[in-house]
Coordinates of C-alpha atoms in Angstrom, one line a residue:
M1 CA 34.4 15.4 8.8
P2 CA 31.7 17.7 10.0
M3 CA 29.0 16.0 12.1
N4 CA 25.4 16.1 11.1
K5 CA 24.1 18.8 12.9
S6 CA 20.5 17.2 13.1
A7 CA 22.1 14.4 15.0
V8 CA 23.3 17.0 17.8
K9 CA 20.9 19.3 19.3
R10 CA 21.8 21.9 22.1
V11 CA 20.3 20.9 25.2
P12 CA 20.3 22.5 28.8
Y13 CA 23.3 22.4 30.9
G14 CA 24.0 18.7 32.4
S15 CA 25.9 16.0 32.4
I16 CA 25.6 13.4 29.4
W17 CA 27.8 10.9 31.4
D18 CA 25.7 7.8 31.0
Q19 CA 25.7 8.2 27.1
V20 CA 29.3 8.9 26.9
A21 CA 30.6 6.3 29.5
P22 CA 30.4 3.3 27.1
L23 CA 32.7 5.2 24.7
V24 CA 34.9 6.3 27.3
A25 CA 35.3 2.6 28.5
R26 CA 36.5 1.5 25.0
A27 CA 38.7 4.7 24.5
E28 CA 42.6 4.3 23.7
R29 CA 43.1 6.3 27.1
P30 CA 39.9 6.7 29.4
S31 CA 41.5 8.8 32.1
R32 CA 41.5 11.7 29.4
Y33 CA 37.9 12.0 29.7
I34 CA 36.9 11.3 33.3
N35 CA 36.5 13.9 36.0
H36 CA 37.2 14.5 39.6
E37 CA 40.9 14.9 39.5
W38 CA 42.5 16.0 42.6
G39 CA 42.4 19.9 43.0
S40 CA 39.5 20.2 40.4
V41 CA 36.4 22.4 41.2
H42 CA 33.0 21.3 40.5
G43 CA 29.8 23.6 40.8
N44 CA 31.4 26.5 42.0
G45 CA 28.3 27.3 44.5
D46 CA 24.8 26.8 44.0
D47 CA 24.1 30.5 42.7
V48 CA 25.9 30.0 39.6
D49 CA 23.7 31.7 36.9
F50 CA 26.9 31.7 34.1
R51 CA 28.9 29.1 32.8
F52 CA 32.4 28.6 30.8
C53 CA 34.2 26.1 29.1
M54 CA 37.8 26.8 28.5
V55 CA 38.9 24.7 25.8
Y56 CA 42.5 23.7 24.9
P57 CA 42.6 22.7 21.1
D58 CA 44.4 19.2 21.6
T59 CA 44.2 16.3 23.7
Y60 CA 44.0 16.1 27.3
E61 CA 47.8 15.3 28.0
I62 CA 49.2 18.3 26.0
G63 CA 46.7 20.6 27.2
Q64 CA 46.2 19.9 30.9
A65 CA 49.6 21.0 31.2
N66 CA 49.2 24.6 30.0
Q67 CA 49.6 27.4 32.6
A68 CA 47.2 29.7 30.7
L69 CA 44.8 27.5 30.9
R70 CA 44.9 26.8 34.7
I71 CA 45.6 30.7 35.2
L72 CA 42.1 31.6 33.2
V73 CA 39.9 28.7 34.8
N74 CA 41.0 29.6 38.4
A75 CA 40.4 34.0 37.4
V76 CA 36.7 32.9 36.1
N77 CA 35.8 30.5 39.0
A78 CA 37.0 33.2 41.5
R79 CA 34.0 35.4 40.1
P80 CA 30.9 35.0 42.3
G81 CA 28.0 33.4 40.2
M82 CA 30.5 32.1 37.6
A83 CA 31.9 28.7 36.8
A84 CA 34.6 27.5 34.7
E85 CA 35.3 24.1 33.4
R86 CA 37.8 22.6 31.1
G87 CA 37.6 20.9 27.6
F88 CA 39.8 19.2 25.4
V89 CA 39.8 18.0 21.9
P90 CA 39.5 14.0 22.1
A91 CA 42.2 11.8 20.4
P92 CA 41.2 11.2 16.8
E93 CA 39.4 7.9 17.6
M94 CA 37.3 9.2 20.2
C95 CA 36.4 12.2 17.6
D96 CA 35.2 9.6 15.3
A97 CA 33.3 7.5 17.7
L98 CA 31.4 10.8 19.2
R99 CA 30.4 11.4 15.6
E100 CA 29.4 8.1 15.0
A101 CA 27.4 7.9 18.1
G102 CA 25.8 11.3 17.7
L103 CA 27.4 12.8 20.9
P104 CA 29.1 16.5 21.2
L105 CA 32.5 17.3 22.7
F106 CA 31.8 17.6 26.5
S107 CA 33.5 19.3 29.5
I108 CA 35.5 17.5 32.2
E109 CA 34.3 18.7 35.1
G110 CA 30.4 18.3 34.2
C111 CA 30.5 16.2 31.3
A112 CA 28.2 18.8 29.8
P113 CA 27.8 19.5 26.0
L114 CA 30.0 22.2 24.7
A115 CA 26.8 24.1 23.1
S116 CA 25.6 24.0 26.7
F117 CA 27.7 26.8 28.0
D118 CA 26.9 30.3 28.0
A119 CA 30.3 31.4 26.6
V120 CA 33.5 29.1 25.1
G121 CA 37.1 30.0 25.2
I122 CA 39.6 28.6 23.0
T123 CA 43.3 29.3 23.3
L124 CA 45.3 29.6 20.2
P125 CA 48.6 28.2 21.3
H126 CA 50.5 27.7 18.1
E127 CA 49.4 27.9 14.5
L128 CA 49.1 24.0 13.8
A129 CA 46.0 23.9 16.2
A130 CA 43.9 26.1 13.6
T131 CA 42.2 23.0 12.4
N132 CA 41.5 21.7 15.6
V133 CA 39.6 24.9 16.6
L134 CA 37.0 23.9 14.0
E135 CA 37.3 20.1 15.1
A136 CA 36.2 21.3 18.7
L137 CA 33.5 23.7 17.5
D138 CA 31.8 21.4 15.2
L139 CA 32.2 18.4 17.5
G140 CA 30.6 20.7 20.2
G141 CA 27.5 21.2 18.0
I142 CA 28.2 24.9 17.7
P143 CA 28.5 26.2 13.9
V144 CA 32.3 26.7 13.3
R145 CA 31.5 30.4 11.6
A146 CA 30.4 33.1 14.1
A147 CA 28.2 34.2 11.5
D148 CA 26.1 31.3 11.3
R149 CA 25.4 31.0 15.2
A150 CA 22.1 31.6 16.5
E151 CA 20.9 34.1 19.3
D152 CA 21.3 31.2 22.0
D153 CA 24.6 29.5 20.5
P154 CA 27.3 30.2 23.2
I155 CA 29.5 33.5 22.7
V156 CA 33.0 32.0 21.4
V157 CA 36.1 33.7 22.5
G158 CA 39.7 33.2 21.3
G159 CA 43.0 34.4 22.9
G160 CA 46.6 33.2 23.5
P161 CA 49.9 33.8 21.4
C162 CA 48.3 33.4 18.0
A163 CA 45.7 35.8 18.6
Y164 CA 48.4 38.6 18.0
N165 CA 47.6 37.6 14.5
P166 CA 43.8 37.0 14.8
E167 CA 43.1 37.4 11.1
P168 CA 43.3 33.6 9.9
Y169 CA 41.1 32.8 12.7
A170 CA 38.8 35.7 12.7
P171 CA 35.5 34.3 11.3
F172 CA 35.6 31.4 13.6
F173 CA 35.1 33.4 16.7
D174 CA 32.4 36.0 18.0
A175 CA 35.3 38.1 20.1
I176 CA 39.1 37.6 20.6
N177 CA 41.1 38.6 23.5
I178 CA 44.5 40.3 23.1
G179 CA 46.9 40.0 25.7
E180 CA 47.0 38.9 29.4
G181 CA 43.7 37.4 30.5
E182 CA 43.5 37.0 34.2
E183 CA 41.4 40.5 34.5
S184 CA 40.3 41.1 30.9
L185 CA 39.0 37.7 30.3
P186 CA 36.2 37.9 33.5
E187 CA 35.6 41.3 33.0
G188 CA 34.7 40.5 29.3
L189 CA 32.6 37.3 30.5
E190 CA 30.9 39.6 33.0
R191 CA 29.6 41.8 30.4
V192 CA 28.2 39.0 28.5
R193 CA 26.6 37.7 31.3
E194 CA 24.9 40.9 32.2
L195 CA 23.5 41.5 28.7
R196 CA 22.3 38.0 28.3
Q197 CA 20.3 38.3 31.3
A198 CA 19.1 41.6 30.1
G199 CA 18.0 39.9 27.2
A200 CA 20.2 41.8 24.5
P201 CA 20.7 40.5 21.1
R202 CA 23.9 38.9 20.2
H203 CA 25.0 41.9 17.8
D204 CA 24.9 44.2 20.9
I205 CA 26.7 42.0 23.2
L206 CA 29.4 41.8 20.6
K207 CA 29.4 45.6 20.2
S208 CA 29.5 45.9 24.1
L209 CA 32.5 43.5 24.1
A210 CA 34.6 45.5 21.4
A211 CA 34.1 48.6 23.7
L212 CA 35.7 47.1 26.3
P213 CA 40.1 47.3 26.3
G214 CA 41.8 44.3 24.8
W215 CA 38.8 43.2 22.9
Y216 CA 38.3 42.5 19.1
V217 CA 35.1 41.8 17.5
P218 CA 36.0 40.6 13.7
S219 CA 32.6 40.6 12.6
L220 CA 32.2 44.8 13.2
Y221 CA 34.9 45.3 10.6
R222 CA 35.0 45.0 7.3
W223 CA 38.3 43.2 5.8
R224 CA 39.9 45.4 3.0
N225 CA 42.0 44.2 -0.1
A226 CA 45.9 44.8 -0.3
E227 CA 45.5 47.8 -2.6
E228 CA 43.1 49.3 -0.3
A229 CA 45.0 48.4 3.0
Q230 CA 48.2 50.0 1.9
R231 CA 46.4 53.0 0.8
E232 CA 44.5 53.6 4.0
G233 CA 47.2 52.2 6.3
S234 CA 44.9 49.2 7.9
W235 CA 43.4 46.1 7.1
I236 CA 40.2 46.7 8.9
E237 CA 37.3 49.2 8.5
P238 CA 35.0 49.8 11.3
L239 CA 31.5 48.9 10.1
E240 CA 30.1 51.2 13.1
P241 CA 31.2 54.4 14.9
G242 CA 33.0 54.2 17.9
L243 CA 34.9 51.2 17.3
P244 CA 38.8 51.4 18.1
Q245 CA 41.1 51.1 15.2
V246 CA 43.8 49.7 17.1
I247 CA 43.2 47.1 19.7
E248 CA 46.0 47.2 22.3
K249 CA 47.1 44.1 24.3
Q250 CA 46.2 44.0 28.0
L251 CA 48.5 43.6 30.8
Y252 CA 47.8 41.6 34.0
R253 CA 49.4 44.8 35.9
G254 CA 49.3 43.0 39.7
F255 CA 51.3 39.9 38.3
A256 CA 54.8 41.0 40.4
T257 CA 52.8 40.9 43.7
S258 CA 50.4 38.3 43.0
S259 CA 51.0 34.9 44.6
A260 CA 53.2 32.5 42.5
W261 CA 50.9 29.7 43.8
E262 CA 48.1 28.9 41.6
P263 CA 45.8 26.3 42.4
C264 CA 46.4 23.4 40.2
I265 CA 44.9 20.0 38.9
V266 CA 46.7 16.9 39.3
P267 CA 46.0 14.7 36.6
F268 CA 44.7 11.1 36.4
A269 CA 47.0 10.6 33.0
E270 CA 50.4 11.4 32.9
A271 CA 50.7 14.7 31.2
V272 CA 53.2 16.5 29.2
H273 CA 55.6 18.3 31.6
D274 CA 53.7 16.5 34.7
R275 CA 55.1 18.4 37.4
L276 CA 54.2 21.8 39.4
N277 CA 54.9 24.6 37.3
V278 CA 55.6 27.8 39.1
E279 CA 56.0 31.0 37.1
I280 CA 58.8 33.4 38.5
L281 CA 58.7 36.0 35.7
R282 CA 56.9 36.9 32.8
G283 CA 58.2 39.2 30.1
C284 CA 61.6 38.9 28.6
A285 CA 63.4 42.0 27.2
R286 CA 66.6 40.1 25.5
G287 CA 65.3 41.4 22.1
C288 CA 65.8 38.2 20.1
R289 CA 64.7 39.4 16.6
F290 CA 62.7 36.0 15.8
C291 CA 61.2 35.5 18.9
Q292 CA 57.4 36.7 19.4
A293 CA 57.2 35.9 23.1
G294 CA 59.7 38.3 23.7
M295 CA 58.0 40.9 22.0
M296 CA 54.5 39.9 23.4
Y297 CA 55.0 39.7 26.9
R298 CA 57.1 42.9 27.6
P299 CA 57.6 44.7 29.7
V300 CA 59.6 42.4 32.3
R301 CA 57.8 41.4 35.9
E302 CA 59.4 39.6 38.4
R303 CA 57.7 37.9 41.4
S304 CA 60.2 37.9 44.5
A305 CA 62.3 35.5 46.1
D306 CA 59.9 35.3 49.2
N307 CA 56.9 35.1 47.2
I308 CA 58.3 32.1 44.7
V309 CA 59.8 30.0 47.6
V310 CA 56.5 29.9 49.7
A311 CA 54.3 29.1 46.3
V312 CA 56.6 26.0 45.7
K313 CA 56.5 24.7 49.0
R314 CA 53.0 25.0 49.2
G315 CA 52.2 23.6 45.9
L316 CA 54.3 20.5 46.7
A317 CA 52.5 20.1 49.9
E318 CA 49.2 20.3 48.1
T319 CA 50.0 18.3 45.1
G320 CA 52.7 15.7 45.7
Y321 CA 54.7 16.3 43.1
E322 CA 58.3 15.7 43.4
E323 CA 59.5 17.9 40.9
V324 CA 58.8 21.5 40.4
S325 CA 59.8 23.8 37.3
L326 CA 60.3 27.4 38.0
T327 CA 58.9 28.7 34.5
S328 CA 59.3 31.7 32.4
L329 CA 60.7 32.8 29.0
S330 CA 64.4 33.3 30.7
T331 CA 64.5 31.8 34.0
T332 CA 68.2 32.3 34.9
D333 CA 67.2 36.2 34.2
H334 CA 65.6 36.4 37.4
S335 CA 67.4 38.9 39.6
Q336 CA 67.3 36.6 42.5
I337 CA 67.4 33.4 40.6
A338 CA 70.7 32.5 42.9
E339 CA 68.9 33.1 46.3
I340 CA 65.5 31.3 44.9
L341 CA 67.7 28.1 44.3
Q342 CA 69.9 28.3 47.2
R343 CA 66.5 28.6 49.5
L344 CA 64.8 25.9 47.8
N345 CA 67.7 23.4 47.8
G346 CA 68.2 23.9 51.3
D347 CA 64.5 23.7 52.3
L348 CA 63.9 20.4 50.2
A349 CA 67.1 18.5 51.0
G350 CA 66.7 15.0 51.5
T351 CA 63.1 15.1 50.4
G352 CA 64.0 13.9 46.7
V353 CA 62.4 16.7 45.0
R354 CA 64.1 18.0 42.1
V355 CA 64.0 21.5 41.1
S356 CA 64.6 22.2 37.2
I357 CA 64.8 25.2 35.3
P358 CA 63.6 24.8 31.4
S359 CA 65.3 27.8 30.1
Q360 CA 69.2 28.1 30.5
R361 CA 70.7 31.2 29.0
L362 CA 74.1 30.7 27.7
D363 CA 75.5 33.9 29.4
S364 CA 74.2 33.4 32.7
F365 CA 74.8 29.6 33.1
G366 CA 78.1 29.8 35.1
A367 CA 79.7 27.1 37.5
R368 CA 77.8 28.3 40.3
M369 CA 74.4 28.1 38.4
A370 CA 75.2 24.6 37.3
D371 CA 75.9 23.5 41.0
L372 CA 72.4 25.0 42.1
V373 CA 70.3 23.3 39.5
A374 CA 72.2 20.5 39.6
G375 CA 70.0 18.4 42.1
Q376 CA 70.6 14.6 42.4
K377 CA 68.8 13.6 38.9
K378 CA 70.8 15.1 36.1
G379 CA 69.2 14.8 32.7
G380 CA 69.9 16.6 29.8
L381 CA 70.5 20.2 29.3
T382 CA 69.4 22.3 26.7
F383 CA 71.3 25.6 25.4
A384 CA 70.2 27.6 22.4
P385 CA 73.1 29.4 20.5
E386 CA 70.3 29.8 17.6
A387 CA 73.1 30.0 14.9
G388 CA 76.3 28.7 14.2
T389 CA 78.2 31.9 13.6
Q390 CA 78.7 34.9 15.6
R391 CA 77.9 37.2 12.3
L392 CA 74.6 35.5 12.3
R393 CA 74.1 35.6 16.1
D394 CA 74.5 39.4 15.9
V395 CA 71.9 39.5 13.2
I396 CA 69.5 38.0 15.4
N397 CA 70.2 39.9 18.3
K398 CA 71.4 36.9 20.3
N399 CA 74.0 38.5 22.4
V400 CA 75.7 35.6 23.1
T401 CA 79.2 34.3 22.2
E402 CA 81.1 31.1 21.6
E403 CA 83.0 31.9 25.0
D404 CA 79.5 31.8 26.6
L405 CA 78.7 28.5 25.0
F406 CA 81.8 26.8 26.1
G407 CA 81.6 28.3 29.5
A408 CA 78.1 27.1 30.0
V409 CA 79.1 23.6 28.5
D410 CA 82.5 23.7 31.1
A411 CA 80.2 24.4 34.1
A412 CA 77.5 21.4 33.1
F413 CA 79.5 18.9 32.6
A414 CA 81.9 19.7 35.4
A415 CA 78.7 19.5 37.7
G416 CA 78.0 15.9 36.4
W417 CA 76.0 16.1 33.2
R418 CA 76.6 13.9 30.3
R419 CA 73.9 15.1 27.8
C420 CA 73.5 18.4 26.1
K421 CA 71.2 19.6 23.2
L422 CA 72.0 22.6 21.2
Y423 CA 69.2 24.1 19.4
F424 CA 69.6 26.2 16.1
M425 CA 67.5 27.4 13.7
I426 CA 68.2 27.4 9.7
G427 CA 66.7 29.7 7.4
L428 CA 67.2 33.0 9.4
P429 CA 67.3 36.1 7.3
T430 CA 70.6 36.8 5.9
E431 CA 71.8 33.0 6.4
T432 CA 74.7 31.8 4.0
D433 CA 75.5 28.2 3.7
E434 CA 78.7 29.0 5.6
D435 CA 76.8 29.8 8.4
V436 CA 74.9 26.3 8.2
K437 CA 78.4 24.7 8.4
G438 CA 79.4 26.7 11.1
I439 CA 76.5 25.0 13.0
A440 CA 78.4 21.8 12.3
S441 CA 81.6 23.3 13.3
L442 CA 80.5 24.6 16.8
V443 CA 79.0 21.4 17.6
Q444 CA 82.0 19.3 16.8
R445 CA 83.9 21.7 18.9
V446 CA 81.5 21.4 21.9
Y447 CA 82.1 17.4 21.5
D448 CA 85.7 17.9 21.5
H449 CA 85.8 20.3 24.3
V450 CA 83.5 18.2 26.6
R451 CA 85.8 15.0 26.0
T452 CA 88.7 17.1 27.6
I453 CA 86.7 17.5 30.7
V454 CA 84.8 14.3 31.4
P455 CA 86.9 11.5 32.9
K456 CA 88.1 8.9 30.6
E457 CA 86.1 6.1 31.7
Q458 CA 83.0 8.2 31.3
K459 CA 83.6 9.7 27.7
G460 CA 81.2 6.9 26.3
S461 CA 78.3 8.3 28.2
I462 CA 78.5 11.8 26.6
Q463 CA 75.8 12.8 24.3
I464 CA 75.5 15.7 22.2
S465 CA 73.0 16.4 19.9
A466 CA 71.9 19.6 17.5
S467 CA 68.2 20.0 17.2
V468 CA 67.1 22.1 14.1
A469 CA 64.3 24.2 13.4
L470 CA 62.8 26.2 10.4
F471 CA 62.6 30.0 10.7
V472 CA 59.1 30.7 11.1
P473 CA 58.6 34.7 10.7
K474 CA 56.3 35.8 13.4
S475 CA 54.1 38.9 13.6
H476 CA 55.3 41.8 16.1
T477 CA 58.9 41.2 15.3
P478 CA 61.7 42.8 13.5
F479 CA 61.5 39.6 11.2
Q480 CA 57.9 40.2 10.5
W481 CA 58.7 41.5 6.8
C482 CA 61.3 38.7 6.0
G483 CA 59.9 35.6 4.1
Q484 CA 60.5 31.8 5.0
I485 CA 62.8 29.9 2.8
S486 CA 60.9 27.1 0.7
P487 CA 60.9 23.3 2.1
E488 CA 62.8 22.3 -0.8
E489 CA 65.6 24.9 0.5
A490 CA 65.2 23.9 3.9
L491 CA 65.8 20.3 3.3
R492 CA 69.0 21.3 1.5
R493 CA 70.3 23.3 4.3
V494 CA 69.5 20.3 6.7
N495 CA 71.7 17.8 4.4
L496 CA 74.6 20.1 4.3
L497 CA 74.7 20.4 7.8
R498 CA 74.1 16.4 8.1
H499 CA 77.1 16.0 5.8
S500 CA 79.2 18.4 7.4
V501 CA 78.8 17.0 10.5
K502 CA 81.9 14.4 10.8
Y503 CA 81.4 12.9 14.2
R504 CA 79.0 9.9 14.1
A505 CA 78.6 10.4 18.1
I506 CA 76.8 13.6 17.4
T507 CA 73.1 13.5 16.7
V508 CA 71.1 15.7 14.2
N509 CA 67.6 16.2 14.8
W510 CA 65.3 18.3 12.7
H511 CA 61.8 19.6 12.2
D512 CA 59.5 18.8 9.0
P513 CA 59.8 21.8 7.1
K514 CA 56.4 21.1 5.5
T515 CA 54.6 21.9 9.2
S516 CA 56.8 24.9 9.6
F517 CA 55.6 25.9 6.0
V518 CA 52.0 26.0 7.2
E519 CA 52.9 27.8 10.4
A520 CA 54.3 30.6 8.0
V521 CA 51.3 30.6 6.1
M522 CA 49.0 31.0 9.0
S523 CA 51.6 33.4 11.1
R524 CA 52.0 36.2 8.0
S525 CA 48.3 35.7 6.6
G526 CA 45.2 37.8 6.6
R527 CA 41.7 36.8 6.8
E528 CA 41.6 35.4 3.8
A529 CA 43.3 32.6 5.1
A530 CA 40.4 31.5 7.4
D531 CA 38.8 29.8 4.0
V532 CA 41.9 27.8 3.5
V533 CA 41.8 26.6 7.4
E534 CA 38.1 25.5 6.9
G535 CA 38.6 23.8 3.6
A536 CA 41.3 21.9 5.3
W537 CA 39.6 20.9 7.8
R538 CA 37.1 19.7 5.6
R539 CA 39.1 17.6 3.8
G540 CA 40.2 15.8 7.0
S541 CA 42.9 18.0 8.3
R542 CA 43.1 17.9 12.1
F543 CA 46.0 17.5 14.8
D544 CA 48.4 19.0 12.5
A545 CA 51.2 19.5 14.9
W546 CA 50.9 15.4 15.4
S547 CA 53.5 14.3 12.3
E548 CA 51.4 11.0 12.2
C549 CA 48.1 13.1 11.3
F550 CA 49.5 16.2 9.4
R551 CA 48.3 16.4 6.1
E552 CA 49.7 18.6 3.6
D553 CA 47.7 17.4 0.7
A554 CA 44.4 18.9 2.7
W555 CA 46.1 22.7 2.9
R556 CA 47.5 22.3 -0.8
E557 CA 44.2 21.2 -1.9
A558 CA 42.3 23.9 0.2
A559 CA 44.5 26.6 -1.0
E560 CA 44.4 25.7 -4.7
S561 CA 40.7 25.4 -4.6
L562 CA 40.5 29.0 -3.4
G563 CA 43.4 30.6 -5.6
F564 CA 45.2 31.0 -2.5
D565 CA 49.0 31.5 -3.2
V566 CA 50.7 29.8 0.1
E567 CA 54.1 30.1 -1.2
R568 CA 53.4 33.8 -1.4
A569 CA 51.8 33.9 1.8
A570 CA 54.9 32.2 3.6
Q571 CA 57.9 33.2 1.7
A572 CA 57.3 37.1 0.4
S573 CA 59.3 39.4 1.8
F574 CA 58.2 43.2 2.2
P575 CA 59.9 46.6 2.8
V576 CA 59.2 47.7 6.4
D577 CA 56.7 50.4 5.5
Y578 CA 54.4 47.8 4.0
V579 CA 51.2 47.5 6.2
M580 CA 51.0 43.9 7.6
P581 CA 47.6 41.9 8.2
W582 CA 48.0 42.5 11.9
D583 CA 48.7 45.9 12.1
H584 CA 45.5 46.8 14.1
I585 CA 46.7 44.8 17.1
S586 CA 49.3 46.4 19.3
C587 CA 51.7 44.4 21.3
G588 CA 53.1 47.6 22.9
A589 CA 56.2 47.7 20.8
S590 CA 56.0 50.1 18.1
V591 CA 56.2 49.4 14.5
R592 CA 58.7 52.1 13.9
W593 CA 60.9 50.5 16.5
L594 CA 60.3 47.1 14.9
A595 CA 61.7 48.3 11.7
R596 CA 64.4 50.0 13.2
E597 CA 65.7 46.6 14.8
H598 CA 64.9 45.1 11.2
D599 CA 67.4 47.6 9.7
R600 CA 70.0 47.0 12.3
A601 CA 69.9 43.5 11.8
M602 CA 70.4 43.8 8.4
E603 CA 73.9 45.9 9.6
G604 CA 74.7 43.2 12.0
E605 CA 74.2 45.6 15.0
T606 CA 73.4 44.5 18.3
T607 CA 70.5 45.9 20.8
P608 CA 71.0 45.6 24.4
D609 CA 68.8 44.2 27.0
C610 CA 67.0 47.1 28.7
T611 CA 66.8 45.3 32.1
F612 CA 70.5 45.1 32.2
G613 CA 71.3 48.4 30.7
P614 CA 69.6 51.5 29.2
C615 CA 66.2 52.0 27.5
S616 CA 65.9 50.4 23.8
A617 CA 63.1 52.9 23.1
C618 CA 60.9 49.7 22.1
G619 CA 57.9 51.7 23.3
V620 CA 56.3 49.3 25.5
C621 CA 56.4 51.1 28.6
M622 CA 55.3 54.5 27.2
N623 CA 52.6 52.9 25.1
L624 CA 51.1 50.8 28.1
G625 CA 51.9 52.9 31.1
A626 CA 53.7 50.0 32.4
K627 CA 57.6 49.5 33.4
N628 CA 60.1 46.7 34.2
V629 CA 59.6 45.3 37.6
L630 CA 62.5 43.7 39.1
S631 CA 63.3 42.3 42.5
A632 CA 66.9 43.3 42.6
K633 CA 69.5 44.6 40.2
R634 CA 70.4 42.2 37.4
G635 CA 73.6 41.3 36.2
G636 CA 75.5 40.8 39.7
E637 CA 77.4 37.9 40.4
L638 CA 76.2 34.9 42.1
D639 CA 77.1 34.4 46.1
D640 CA 79.6 32.0 46.5

């Protein structure tokens, strides 16, 4: 699979469109590879002396919808003398065509070879993107391992959700940015720019980056074995004096007061979630014990209703979209969500524009909320009870009840919805067969309930489905010490659920446990897993998130050849005093608090959301010198 390095030589920055165009013309979807979309930035002025390419490790349609990509490209382009472009991994047939032609992966805006940039950033959105990171680097003409890069190769930086356990990716990156990058990424690139222009060697550039808050340079740390790590209290040992022992995530402290309007690109090709996305709040303090995002994006910071309404109207005017999504981890938790929806519904009445909310909380989706988000196009709603019994919902700290679910369903179907998806997980810590059967019972009772609400002539339009995913233990969560059940056991529980659902009208969907198994291996492993990633990639693994491309055999063979125990990596449980391979990365929440939440979970005790009540002592505000920023008091009744 790796391309012949002799066939691709690093060239000065410049377009290779004349060479690429014949391949694009024959590509499955040529619009994936052409530039000049509405809103794109080209050149960024005549004084540019530093070029950066931000790569999403999947195809254009998936990556272009990623808000982080847009935010970071805009942040770098805002710096004088710096230009940022976007890059995506071509579809598999285009990857092969480029290799056959001896042509490199190229940027969208300038159609420039990846290796011609001063720095390249690759976001790590999920664990199944790991092999595509190597695909992007190799196809771009950049050595996949940082240790093999020459002085004039681009500085390769990473970031994103999976950076909170950076070790399985560590050998492939020169540096990894931990946390929110609006300020820290441009700051790090400025450091690279200054030192490169001063003629500093690569090692000195990386050492200087490591001195900046939130920057982790893996090559400057020795990776310890398990015995040594438990004895010393850390898996990493600094190789030079002055390096931080713990790398703390960085917050964009100006988020709440920054404009919710973020200049965006309208793609030629239809992207996933092809609509105007406006981020209305960041962070979530609900405290679901399986949820990594809820831990790593704390504290909660809300943008004001005025800010959001202005941004939505401006964004619609500048893009022409007919749908806007108010995005966050828990949009209906925004303290001014009712006001925001009321104002937008009034201002957009008669325009045909739909306002959608991607995340509906069961305990905040009442009749008034259903009316406010209904609009004219009622597709389907998704609610996430996560577990089938109250006992297990208490274990995971979901803090919702069956009454909350039935109240939300009542409101939705009374407002005109006829399709509802209920999202659950199997394999959660302490789960029993009775909990699995509880999912079937709950879904059937929801179906029975909505049939009493919907008029007789519309009963045939009712669609209730259950979507089931396998629990994946994630770093920096109270369940990080808990193992995943085996794929075989997962399938047994899925079949138990399927056979427990007696109504043919109810659809049960489930994710492939084999891909979730690889996710768990990646989410819980240390630096030794990088060899497995490379071994799987060299055996043909890429686009692992695509079911038709996933190669379990490549992962298994790579692990076996290295003597790497993938079952232990995914399924082993540890005591809460065990030092995990990511403990040198801090999300702000203390390990002590995570351990306490783990113990409370085992006792079935819940912890309230601190934005609705007292502080839960997670440590984020104290450790990061930050606080929750709310636009109004949460928990009030919606206006009539």
